[in-house]
Short mmCIF file of C-alpha atoms in Angstrom, two decimals:
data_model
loop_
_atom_site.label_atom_id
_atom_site.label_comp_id
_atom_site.label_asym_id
_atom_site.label_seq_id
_atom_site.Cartn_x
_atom_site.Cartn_y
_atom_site.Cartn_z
CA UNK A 1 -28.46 -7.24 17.00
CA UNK A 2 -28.02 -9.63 13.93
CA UNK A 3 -29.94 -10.17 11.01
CA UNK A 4 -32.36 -7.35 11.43
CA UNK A 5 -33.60 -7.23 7.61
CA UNK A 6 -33.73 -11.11 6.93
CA UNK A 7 -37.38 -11.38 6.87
CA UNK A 8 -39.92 -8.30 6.71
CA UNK A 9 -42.76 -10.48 6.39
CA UNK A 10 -44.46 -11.61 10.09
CA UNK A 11 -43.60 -15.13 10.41
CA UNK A 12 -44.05 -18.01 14.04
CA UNK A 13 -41.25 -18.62 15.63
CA UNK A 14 -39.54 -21.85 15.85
CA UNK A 15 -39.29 -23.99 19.47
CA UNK A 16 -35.92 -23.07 21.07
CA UNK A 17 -33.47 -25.31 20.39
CA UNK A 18 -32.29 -28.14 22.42
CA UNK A 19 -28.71 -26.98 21.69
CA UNK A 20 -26.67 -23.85 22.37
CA UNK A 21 -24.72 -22.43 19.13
CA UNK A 22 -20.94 -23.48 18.92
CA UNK A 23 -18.72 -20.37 19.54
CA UNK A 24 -17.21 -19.98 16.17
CA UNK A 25 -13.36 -19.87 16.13
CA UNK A 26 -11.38 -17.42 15.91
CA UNK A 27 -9.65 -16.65 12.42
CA UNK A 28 -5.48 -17.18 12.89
CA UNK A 29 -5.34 -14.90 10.29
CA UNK A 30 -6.21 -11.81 12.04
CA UNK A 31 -5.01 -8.41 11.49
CA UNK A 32 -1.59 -7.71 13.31
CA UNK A 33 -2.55 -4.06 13.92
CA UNK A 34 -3.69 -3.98 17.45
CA UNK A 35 -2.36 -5.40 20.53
CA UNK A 36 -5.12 -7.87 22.13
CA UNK A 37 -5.10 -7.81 26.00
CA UNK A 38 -6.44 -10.57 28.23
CA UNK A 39 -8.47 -9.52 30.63
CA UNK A 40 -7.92 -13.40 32.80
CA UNK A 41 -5.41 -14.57 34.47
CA UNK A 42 -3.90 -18.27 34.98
CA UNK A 43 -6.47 -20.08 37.54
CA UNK A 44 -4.79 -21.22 40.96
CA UNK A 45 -4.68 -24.53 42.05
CA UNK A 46 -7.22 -26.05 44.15
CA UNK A 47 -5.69 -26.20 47.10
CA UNK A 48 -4.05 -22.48 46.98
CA UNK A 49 -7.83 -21.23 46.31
CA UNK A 50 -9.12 -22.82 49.25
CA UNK A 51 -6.27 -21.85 51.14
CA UNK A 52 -6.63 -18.16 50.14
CA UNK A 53 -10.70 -18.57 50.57
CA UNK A 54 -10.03 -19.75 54.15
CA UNK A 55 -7.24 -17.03 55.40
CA UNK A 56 -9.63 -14.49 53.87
CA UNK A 57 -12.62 -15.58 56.02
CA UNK A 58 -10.77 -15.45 59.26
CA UNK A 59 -8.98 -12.58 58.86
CA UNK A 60 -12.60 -10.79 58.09
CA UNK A 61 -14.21 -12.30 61.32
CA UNK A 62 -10.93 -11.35 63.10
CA UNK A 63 -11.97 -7.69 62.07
CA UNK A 64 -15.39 -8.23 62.39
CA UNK A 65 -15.28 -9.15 65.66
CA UNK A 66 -12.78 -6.60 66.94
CA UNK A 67 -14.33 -3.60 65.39
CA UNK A 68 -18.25 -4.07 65.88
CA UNK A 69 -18.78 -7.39 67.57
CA UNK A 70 -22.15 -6.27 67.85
CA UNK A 71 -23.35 -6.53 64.80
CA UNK A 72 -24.16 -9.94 62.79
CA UNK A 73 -21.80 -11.80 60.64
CA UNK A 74 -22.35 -11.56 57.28
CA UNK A 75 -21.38 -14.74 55.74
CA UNK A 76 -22.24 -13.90 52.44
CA UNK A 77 -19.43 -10.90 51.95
CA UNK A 78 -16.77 -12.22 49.43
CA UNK A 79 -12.92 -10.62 50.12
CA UNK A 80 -9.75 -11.33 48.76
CA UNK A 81 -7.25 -12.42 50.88
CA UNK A 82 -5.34 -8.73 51.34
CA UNK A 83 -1.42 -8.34 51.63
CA UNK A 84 0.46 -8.77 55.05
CA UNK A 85 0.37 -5.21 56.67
CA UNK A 86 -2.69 -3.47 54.41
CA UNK A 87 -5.20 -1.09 56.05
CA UNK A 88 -8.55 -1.79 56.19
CA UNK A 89 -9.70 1.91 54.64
CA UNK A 90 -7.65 0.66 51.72
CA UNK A 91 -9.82 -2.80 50.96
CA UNK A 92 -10.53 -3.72 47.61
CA UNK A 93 -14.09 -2.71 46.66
CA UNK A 94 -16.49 -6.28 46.94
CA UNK A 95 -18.43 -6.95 44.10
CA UNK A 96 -22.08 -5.47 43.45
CA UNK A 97 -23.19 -9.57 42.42
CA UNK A 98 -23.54 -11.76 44.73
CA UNK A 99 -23.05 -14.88 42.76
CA UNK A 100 -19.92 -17.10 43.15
CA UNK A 101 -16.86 -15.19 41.80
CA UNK A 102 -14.93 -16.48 39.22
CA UNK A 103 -11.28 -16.25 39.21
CA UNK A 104 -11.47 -14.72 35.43
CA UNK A 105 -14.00 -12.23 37.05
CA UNK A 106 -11.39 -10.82 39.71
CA UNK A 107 -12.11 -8.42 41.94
CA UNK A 108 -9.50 -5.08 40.41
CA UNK A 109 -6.27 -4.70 41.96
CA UNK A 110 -4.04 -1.59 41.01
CA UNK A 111 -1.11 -4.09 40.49
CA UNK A 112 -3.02 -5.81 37.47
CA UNK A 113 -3.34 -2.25 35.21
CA UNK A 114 -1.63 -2.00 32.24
CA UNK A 115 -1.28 1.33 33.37
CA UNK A 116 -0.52 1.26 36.58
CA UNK A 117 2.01 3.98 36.87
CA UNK A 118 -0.89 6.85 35.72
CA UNK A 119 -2.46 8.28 38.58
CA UNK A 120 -6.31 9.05 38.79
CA UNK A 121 -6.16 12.47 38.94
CA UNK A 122 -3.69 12.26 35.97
CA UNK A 123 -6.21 10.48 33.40
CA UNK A 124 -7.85 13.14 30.73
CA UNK A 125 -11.79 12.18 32.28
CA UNK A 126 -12.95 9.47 34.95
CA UNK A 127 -16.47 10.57 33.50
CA UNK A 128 -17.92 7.47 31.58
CA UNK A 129 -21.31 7.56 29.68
CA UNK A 130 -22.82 4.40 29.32
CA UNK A 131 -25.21 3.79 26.13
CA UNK A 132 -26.94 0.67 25.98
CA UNK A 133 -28.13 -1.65 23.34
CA UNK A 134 -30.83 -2.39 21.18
CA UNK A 135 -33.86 -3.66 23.27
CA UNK A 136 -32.53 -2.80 26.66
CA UNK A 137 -31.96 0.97 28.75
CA UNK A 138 -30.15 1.94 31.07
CA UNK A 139 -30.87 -0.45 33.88
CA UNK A 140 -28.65 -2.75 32.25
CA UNK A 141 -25.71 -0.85 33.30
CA UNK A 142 -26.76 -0.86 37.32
CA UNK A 143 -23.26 -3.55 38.44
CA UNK A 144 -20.95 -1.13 36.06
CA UNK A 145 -22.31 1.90 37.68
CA UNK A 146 -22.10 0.42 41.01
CA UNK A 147 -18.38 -1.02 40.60
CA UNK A 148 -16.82 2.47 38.63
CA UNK A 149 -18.34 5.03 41.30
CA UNK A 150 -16.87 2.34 44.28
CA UNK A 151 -13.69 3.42 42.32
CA UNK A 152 -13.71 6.90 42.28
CA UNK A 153 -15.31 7.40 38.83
CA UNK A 154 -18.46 9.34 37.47
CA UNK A 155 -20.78 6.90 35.88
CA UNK A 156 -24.22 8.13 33.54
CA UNK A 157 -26.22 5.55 31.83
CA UNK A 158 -28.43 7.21 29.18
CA UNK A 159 -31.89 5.54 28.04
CA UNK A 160 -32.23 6.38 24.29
CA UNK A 161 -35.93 7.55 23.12
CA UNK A 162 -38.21 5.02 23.58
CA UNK A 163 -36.01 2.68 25.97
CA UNK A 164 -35.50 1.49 29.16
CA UNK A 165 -38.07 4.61 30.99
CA UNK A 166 -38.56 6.41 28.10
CA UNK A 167 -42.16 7.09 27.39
CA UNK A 168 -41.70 7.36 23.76
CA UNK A 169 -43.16 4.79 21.81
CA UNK A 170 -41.25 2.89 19.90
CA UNK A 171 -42.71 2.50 16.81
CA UNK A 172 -43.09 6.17 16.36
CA UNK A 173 -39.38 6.55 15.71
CA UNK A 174 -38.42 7.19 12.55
CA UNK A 175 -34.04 8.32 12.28
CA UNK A 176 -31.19 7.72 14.23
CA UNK A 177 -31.26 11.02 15.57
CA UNK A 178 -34.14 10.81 16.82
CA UNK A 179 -33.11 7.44 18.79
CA UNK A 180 -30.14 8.87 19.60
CA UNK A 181 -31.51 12.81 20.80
CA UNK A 182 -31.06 12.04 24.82
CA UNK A 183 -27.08 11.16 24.07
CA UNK A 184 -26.75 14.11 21.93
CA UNK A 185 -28.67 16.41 24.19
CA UNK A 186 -26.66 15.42 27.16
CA UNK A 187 -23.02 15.68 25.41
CA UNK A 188 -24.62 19.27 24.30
CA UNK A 189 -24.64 20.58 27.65
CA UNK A 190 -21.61 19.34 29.03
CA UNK A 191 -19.67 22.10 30.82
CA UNK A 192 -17.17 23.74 28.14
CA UNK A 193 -13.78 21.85 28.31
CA UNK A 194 -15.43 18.91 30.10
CA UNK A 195 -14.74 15.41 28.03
CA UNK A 196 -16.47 11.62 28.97
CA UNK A 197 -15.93 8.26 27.97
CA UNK A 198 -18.40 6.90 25.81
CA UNK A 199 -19.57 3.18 25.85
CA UNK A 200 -21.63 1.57 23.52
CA UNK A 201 -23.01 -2.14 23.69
CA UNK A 202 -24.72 -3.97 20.87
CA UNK A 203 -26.73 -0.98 18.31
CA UNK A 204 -25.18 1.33 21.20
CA UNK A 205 -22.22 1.58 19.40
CA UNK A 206 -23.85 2.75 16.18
CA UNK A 207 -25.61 5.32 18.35
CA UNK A 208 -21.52 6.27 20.01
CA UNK A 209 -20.37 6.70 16.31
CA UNK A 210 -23.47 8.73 15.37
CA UNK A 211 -22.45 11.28 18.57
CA UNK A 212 -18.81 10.84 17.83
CA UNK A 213 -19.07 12.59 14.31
CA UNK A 214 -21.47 15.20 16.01
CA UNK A 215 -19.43 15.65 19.14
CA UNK A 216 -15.36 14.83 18.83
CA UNK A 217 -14.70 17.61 20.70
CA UNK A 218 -16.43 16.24 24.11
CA UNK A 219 -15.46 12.66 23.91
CA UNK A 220 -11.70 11.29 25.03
CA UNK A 221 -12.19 7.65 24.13
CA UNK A 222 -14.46 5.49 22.65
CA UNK A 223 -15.52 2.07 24.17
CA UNK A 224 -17.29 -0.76 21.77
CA UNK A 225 -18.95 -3.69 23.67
CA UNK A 226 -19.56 -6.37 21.18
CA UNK A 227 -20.91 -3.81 19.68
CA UNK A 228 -21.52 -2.48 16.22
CA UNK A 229 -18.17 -0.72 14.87
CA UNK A 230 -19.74 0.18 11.75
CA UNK A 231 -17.63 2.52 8.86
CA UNK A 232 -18.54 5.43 7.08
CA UNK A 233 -21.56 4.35 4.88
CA UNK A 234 -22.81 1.51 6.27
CA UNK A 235 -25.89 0.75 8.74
CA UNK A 236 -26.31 -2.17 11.40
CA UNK A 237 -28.55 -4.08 8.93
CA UNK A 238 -25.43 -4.00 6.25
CA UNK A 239 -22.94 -5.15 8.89
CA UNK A 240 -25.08 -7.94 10.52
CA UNK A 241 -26.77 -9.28 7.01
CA UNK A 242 -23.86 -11.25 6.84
CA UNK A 243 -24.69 -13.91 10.10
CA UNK A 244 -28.17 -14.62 8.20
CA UNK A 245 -28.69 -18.22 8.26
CA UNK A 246 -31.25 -20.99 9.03
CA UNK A 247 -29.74 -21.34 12.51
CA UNK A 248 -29.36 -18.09 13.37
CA UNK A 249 -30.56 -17.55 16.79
CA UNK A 250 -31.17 -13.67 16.37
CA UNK A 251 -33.65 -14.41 13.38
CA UNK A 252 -35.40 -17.41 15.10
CA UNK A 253 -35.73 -14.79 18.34
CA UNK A 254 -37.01 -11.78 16.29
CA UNK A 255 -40.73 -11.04 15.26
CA UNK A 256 -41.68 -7.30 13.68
CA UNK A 257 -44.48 -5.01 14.53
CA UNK A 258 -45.89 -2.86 11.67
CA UNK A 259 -47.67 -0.24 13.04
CA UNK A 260 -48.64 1.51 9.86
CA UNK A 261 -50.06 -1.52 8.39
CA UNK A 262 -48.74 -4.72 6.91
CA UNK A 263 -48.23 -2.76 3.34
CA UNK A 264 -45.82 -0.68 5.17
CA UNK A 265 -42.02 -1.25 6.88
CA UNK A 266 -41.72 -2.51 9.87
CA UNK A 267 -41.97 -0.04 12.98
CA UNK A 268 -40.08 -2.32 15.57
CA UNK A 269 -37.97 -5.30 15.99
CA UNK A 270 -39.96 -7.61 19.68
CA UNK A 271 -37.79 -10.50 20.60
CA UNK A 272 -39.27 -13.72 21.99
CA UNK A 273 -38.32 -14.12 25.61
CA UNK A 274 -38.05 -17.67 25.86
CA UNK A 275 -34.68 -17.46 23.20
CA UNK A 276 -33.21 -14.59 25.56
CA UNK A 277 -31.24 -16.51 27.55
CA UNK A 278 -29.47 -18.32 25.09
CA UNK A 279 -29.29 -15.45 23.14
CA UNK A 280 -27.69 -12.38 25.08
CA UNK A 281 -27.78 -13.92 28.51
CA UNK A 282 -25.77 -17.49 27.81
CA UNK A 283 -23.02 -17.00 30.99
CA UNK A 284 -24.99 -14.37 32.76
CA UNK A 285 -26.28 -14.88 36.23
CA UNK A 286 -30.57 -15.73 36.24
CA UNK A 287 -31.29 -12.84 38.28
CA UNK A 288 -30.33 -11.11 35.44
CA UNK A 289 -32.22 -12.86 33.00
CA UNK A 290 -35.22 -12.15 35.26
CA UNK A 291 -34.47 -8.37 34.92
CA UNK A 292 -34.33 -8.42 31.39
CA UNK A 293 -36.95 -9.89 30.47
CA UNK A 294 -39.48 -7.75 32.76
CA UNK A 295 -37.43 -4.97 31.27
CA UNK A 296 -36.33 -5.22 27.99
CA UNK A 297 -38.59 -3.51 24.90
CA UNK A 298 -38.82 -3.52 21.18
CA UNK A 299 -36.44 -1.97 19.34
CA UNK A 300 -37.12 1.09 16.37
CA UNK A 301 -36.54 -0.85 13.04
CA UNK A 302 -35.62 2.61 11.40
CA UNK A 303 -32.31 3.73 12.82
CA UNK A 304 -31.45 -0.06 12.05
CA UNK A 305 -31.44 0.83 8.17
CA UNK A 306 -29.99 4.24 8.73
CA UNK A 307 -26.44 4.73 6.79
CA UNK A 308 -23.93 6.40 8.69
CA UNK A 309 -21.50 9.38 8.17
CA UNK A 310 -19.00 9.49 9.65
CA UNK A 311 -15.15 11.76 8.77
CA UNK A 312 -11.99 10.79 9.41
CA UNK A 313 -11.56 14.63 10.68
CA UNK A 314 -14.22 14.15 12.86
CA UNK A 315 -15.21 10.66 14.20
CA UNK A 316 -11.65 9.68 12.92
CA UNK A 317 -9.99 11.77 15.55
CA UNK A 318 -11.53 9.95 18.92
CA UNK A 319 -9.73 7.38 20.01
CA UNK A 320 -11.22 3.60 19.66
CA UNK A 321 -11.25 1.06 21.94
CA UNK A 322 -13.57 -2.34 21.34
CA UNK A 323 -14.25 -5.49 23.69
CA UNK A 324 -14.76 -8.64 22.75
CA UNK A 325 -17.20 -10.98 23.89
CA UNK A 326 -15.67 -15.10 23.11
CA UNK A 327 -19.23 -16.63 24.66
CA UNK A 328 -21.58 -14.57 22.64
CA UNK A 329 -24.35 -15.58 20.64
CA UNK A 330 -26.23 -12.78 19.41
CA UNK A 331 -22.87 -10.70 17.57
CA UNK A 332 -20.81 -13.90 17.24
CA UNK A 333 -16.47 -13.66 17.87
CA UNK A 334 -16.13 -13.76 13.91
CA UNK A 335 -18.45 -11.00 13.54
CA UNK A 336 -16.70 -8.98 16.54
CA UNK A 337 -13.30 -9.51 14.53
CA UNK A 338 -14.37 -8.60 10.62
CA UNK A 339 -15.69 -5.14 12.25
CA UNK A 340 -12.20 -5.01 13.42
CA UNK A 341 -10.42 -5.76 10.72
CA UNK A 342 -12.42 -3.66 8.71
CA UNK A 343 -12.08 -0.61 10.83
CA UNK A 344 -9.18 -1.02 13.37
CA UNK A 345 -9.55 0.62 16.63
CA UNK A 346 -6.28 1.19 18.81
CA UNK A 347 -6.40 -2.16 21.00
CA UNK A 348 -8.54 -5.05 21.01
CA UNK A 349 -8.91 -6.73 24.76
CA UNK A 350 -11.14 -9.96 25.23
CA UNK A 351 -12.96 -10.46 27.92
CA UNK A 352 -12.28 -14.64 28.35
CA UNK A 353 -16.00 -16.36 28.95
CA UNK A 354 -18.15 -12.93 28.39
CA UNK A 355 -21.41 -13.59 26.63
CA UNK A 356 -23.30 -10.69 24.82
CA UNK A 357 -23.93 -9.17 27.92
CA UNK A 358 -20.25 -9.02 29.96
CA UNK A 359 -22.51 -6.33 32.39
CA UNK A 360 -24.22 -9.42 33.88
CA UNK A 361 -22.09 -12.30 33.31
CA UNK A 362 -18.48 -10.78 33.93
CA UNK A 363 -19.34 -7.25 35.66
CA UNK A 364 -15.58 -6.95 37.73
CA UNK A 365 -13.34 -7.90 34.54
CA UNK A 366 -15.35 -5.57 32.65
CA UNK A 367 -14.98 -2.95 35.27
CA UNK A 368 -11.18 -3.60 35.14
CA UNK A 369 -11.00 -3.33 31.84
CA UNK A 370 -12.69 0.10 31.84
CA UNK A 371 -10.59 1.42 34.29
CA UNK A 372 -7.72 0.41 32.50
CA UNK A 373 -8.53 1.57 29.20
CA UNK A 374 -8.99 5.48 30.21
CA UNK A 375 -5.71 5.17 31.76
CA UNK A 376 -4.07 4.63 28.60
CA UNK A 377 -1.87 7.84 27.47
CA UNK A 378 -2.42 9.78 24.37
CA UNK A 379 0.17 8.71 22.25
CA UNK A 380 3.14 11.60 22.37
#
């Protein structure tokens, strides 16, 4: 989100720069009270990839051939090599991008959970609800949705009012609750007894806390996405002010609209689509960056300045869980790790090369790591 509040005034914006931003380092002095988890694993050599790349092929035109040799080849299906004696009704589910995969984007195995000895069925909810960001909706979420039901898990991605296909205008909303009203609505009507997930990304994660305070009750665990973590008193303008600078991409990207007249506040937050890339979309695939920008629409400057509330009774109670994005631009790592240290969640993971958007850039490592996280136990 960033420095929402820098500049009220309209003002140009400057010609993209010929440089990315430097990932900022992260502090060695961080706070000791969470376990970080690393979502990558050691890269293979060469040789043993193309190995495994080549054994994988042939065994799937083997099985190609000798169950529909009718039908075309695809050459374009990726695999990984599967164990000596599997079944094929038990193969790993392929990947909803079709870019090259990455071998810190790995396709999830049930070997590589931290919790590997829960079963499904024994896990509190496989319901997650997805919230997206500021600027974007609900299409944002289509690879997570795609990967978690392949798994066996219930997947909704809400748009908030006024984004994604929302009608509402955008400049006509005025609180957080009124941004906010389709999450609340649908963890109103849940079934009684039923719990979900939540996930926020970016502002999302304002709009999570917002619910969370309303809603403990319904929600098992909490998910932040380089996300806002804000605490109790604070808004996303308070926690972000402190990135301002002359080389702040998120400021250089940002213009305002003012509705109500240039003697009034701002109504909504546009961003220039020529700094997208580089801002939210650094690592992410350009099909993706296509999709956002046809999709993506201003954001409602006044739940931006909106303080929260939030109780340790009631938002206290839900378990916390935040991601970390090392590659991102537009909520920096040392931003990601002062909301941490200000407000510690239970565990920290990293998701190794994510930018602001791990949805696009590292869908099947994020997928693992949501799988993984609402298999963690309530602590006894």
């Amino acid at each position: 989100m960033g420095n929402f509040c820098a500049c009220l005034a309209p003002k140009s914006i400057k010609k993209k720069p010929n440089h990315r931003l430097p990932n900022p380092t992260l502090p060695t002095n961080s706070s000791k009270r969470w376990t970080r988890v690393r979502s990558s694993r050691k890269d293979k050599p060469d040789a043993a990839l193309t190995r495994d790349q080549v054994l994988a092929a042939a065994i799937l035109f083997q099985q190609h051939q000798h169950h529909n040799a009718r039908d075309p080849f695809d050459r374009t299906t990726s695999l990984r090599y599967p164990k000596s004696g599997s079944k094929n009704s038990n193969a790993l589910p392929r990947s909803s991008s079709s870019r090259a995969r990455s071998l810190t984007d790995p396709l999830l195995q049930p070997h590589q959970l931290v919790s590997e000895n829960v079963k499904p069925e024994d896990i509190e909810t496989n319901h997650f609800v997805l919230v997206h960001g500021g600027g974007f909706g609900a299409w944002c979420w289509y690879k997570t949705i795609a990967l978690l039901e392949e798994g066996g898990y219930k997947a909704t991605a809400i748009d908030l009012t006024g984004s994604g296909v929302h009608s509402f205008d955008p400049n006509c909303i005025t609180s957080l609750s009124q941004y906010v009203q389709p999450l609340t609505d649908f963890l109103e009507k849940l079934p009684e007894g039923e719990k979900v997930i939540l996930v926020g990304h970016d502002f999302g994660g304002a709009c999570i806390a917002y619910a969370m305070e309303l809603f403990p009750f319904r929600i098992a665990k909490a998910i932040f996405i380089a996300a806002a973590m804000l605490s109790n008193g604070q808004n996303t303008s308070d926690m972000f002010s402190q990135q301002a600078g002359a080389d702040d991409l998120m400021q250089q990207a940002q213009t305002f609209s003012y509705a109500n007249g240039n003697n009034h506040p701002p109504t909504a937050i546009n961003l220039e689509k020529s700094l997208l890339r580089d801002l939210f979309f650094n690592q992410s695939p350009a099909k993706d960056v296509a999709l956002a920008s046809v999709s993506m629409r201003p954001i409602p400057f006044a739940p931006i300045l909106e303080k929260l509330c939030l109780s340790d009774l009631k938002y206290g109670s839900v378990r916390r869980f935040y991601i970390e994005t090392p590659e991102d631009n537009a909520i920096p790592i040392t931003l990601q790790d002062s909301m941490i240290n200000k407000s510690p969640p239970q565990q920290v993971f990293r998701l190794k090369g994510a930018d602001h958007s791990p949805f696009f850039s590292k869908p099947q490592a994020l997928n693992k790591l949501l799988i993984e996280i609402s298999k963690i136990k309530t602590p006894s």
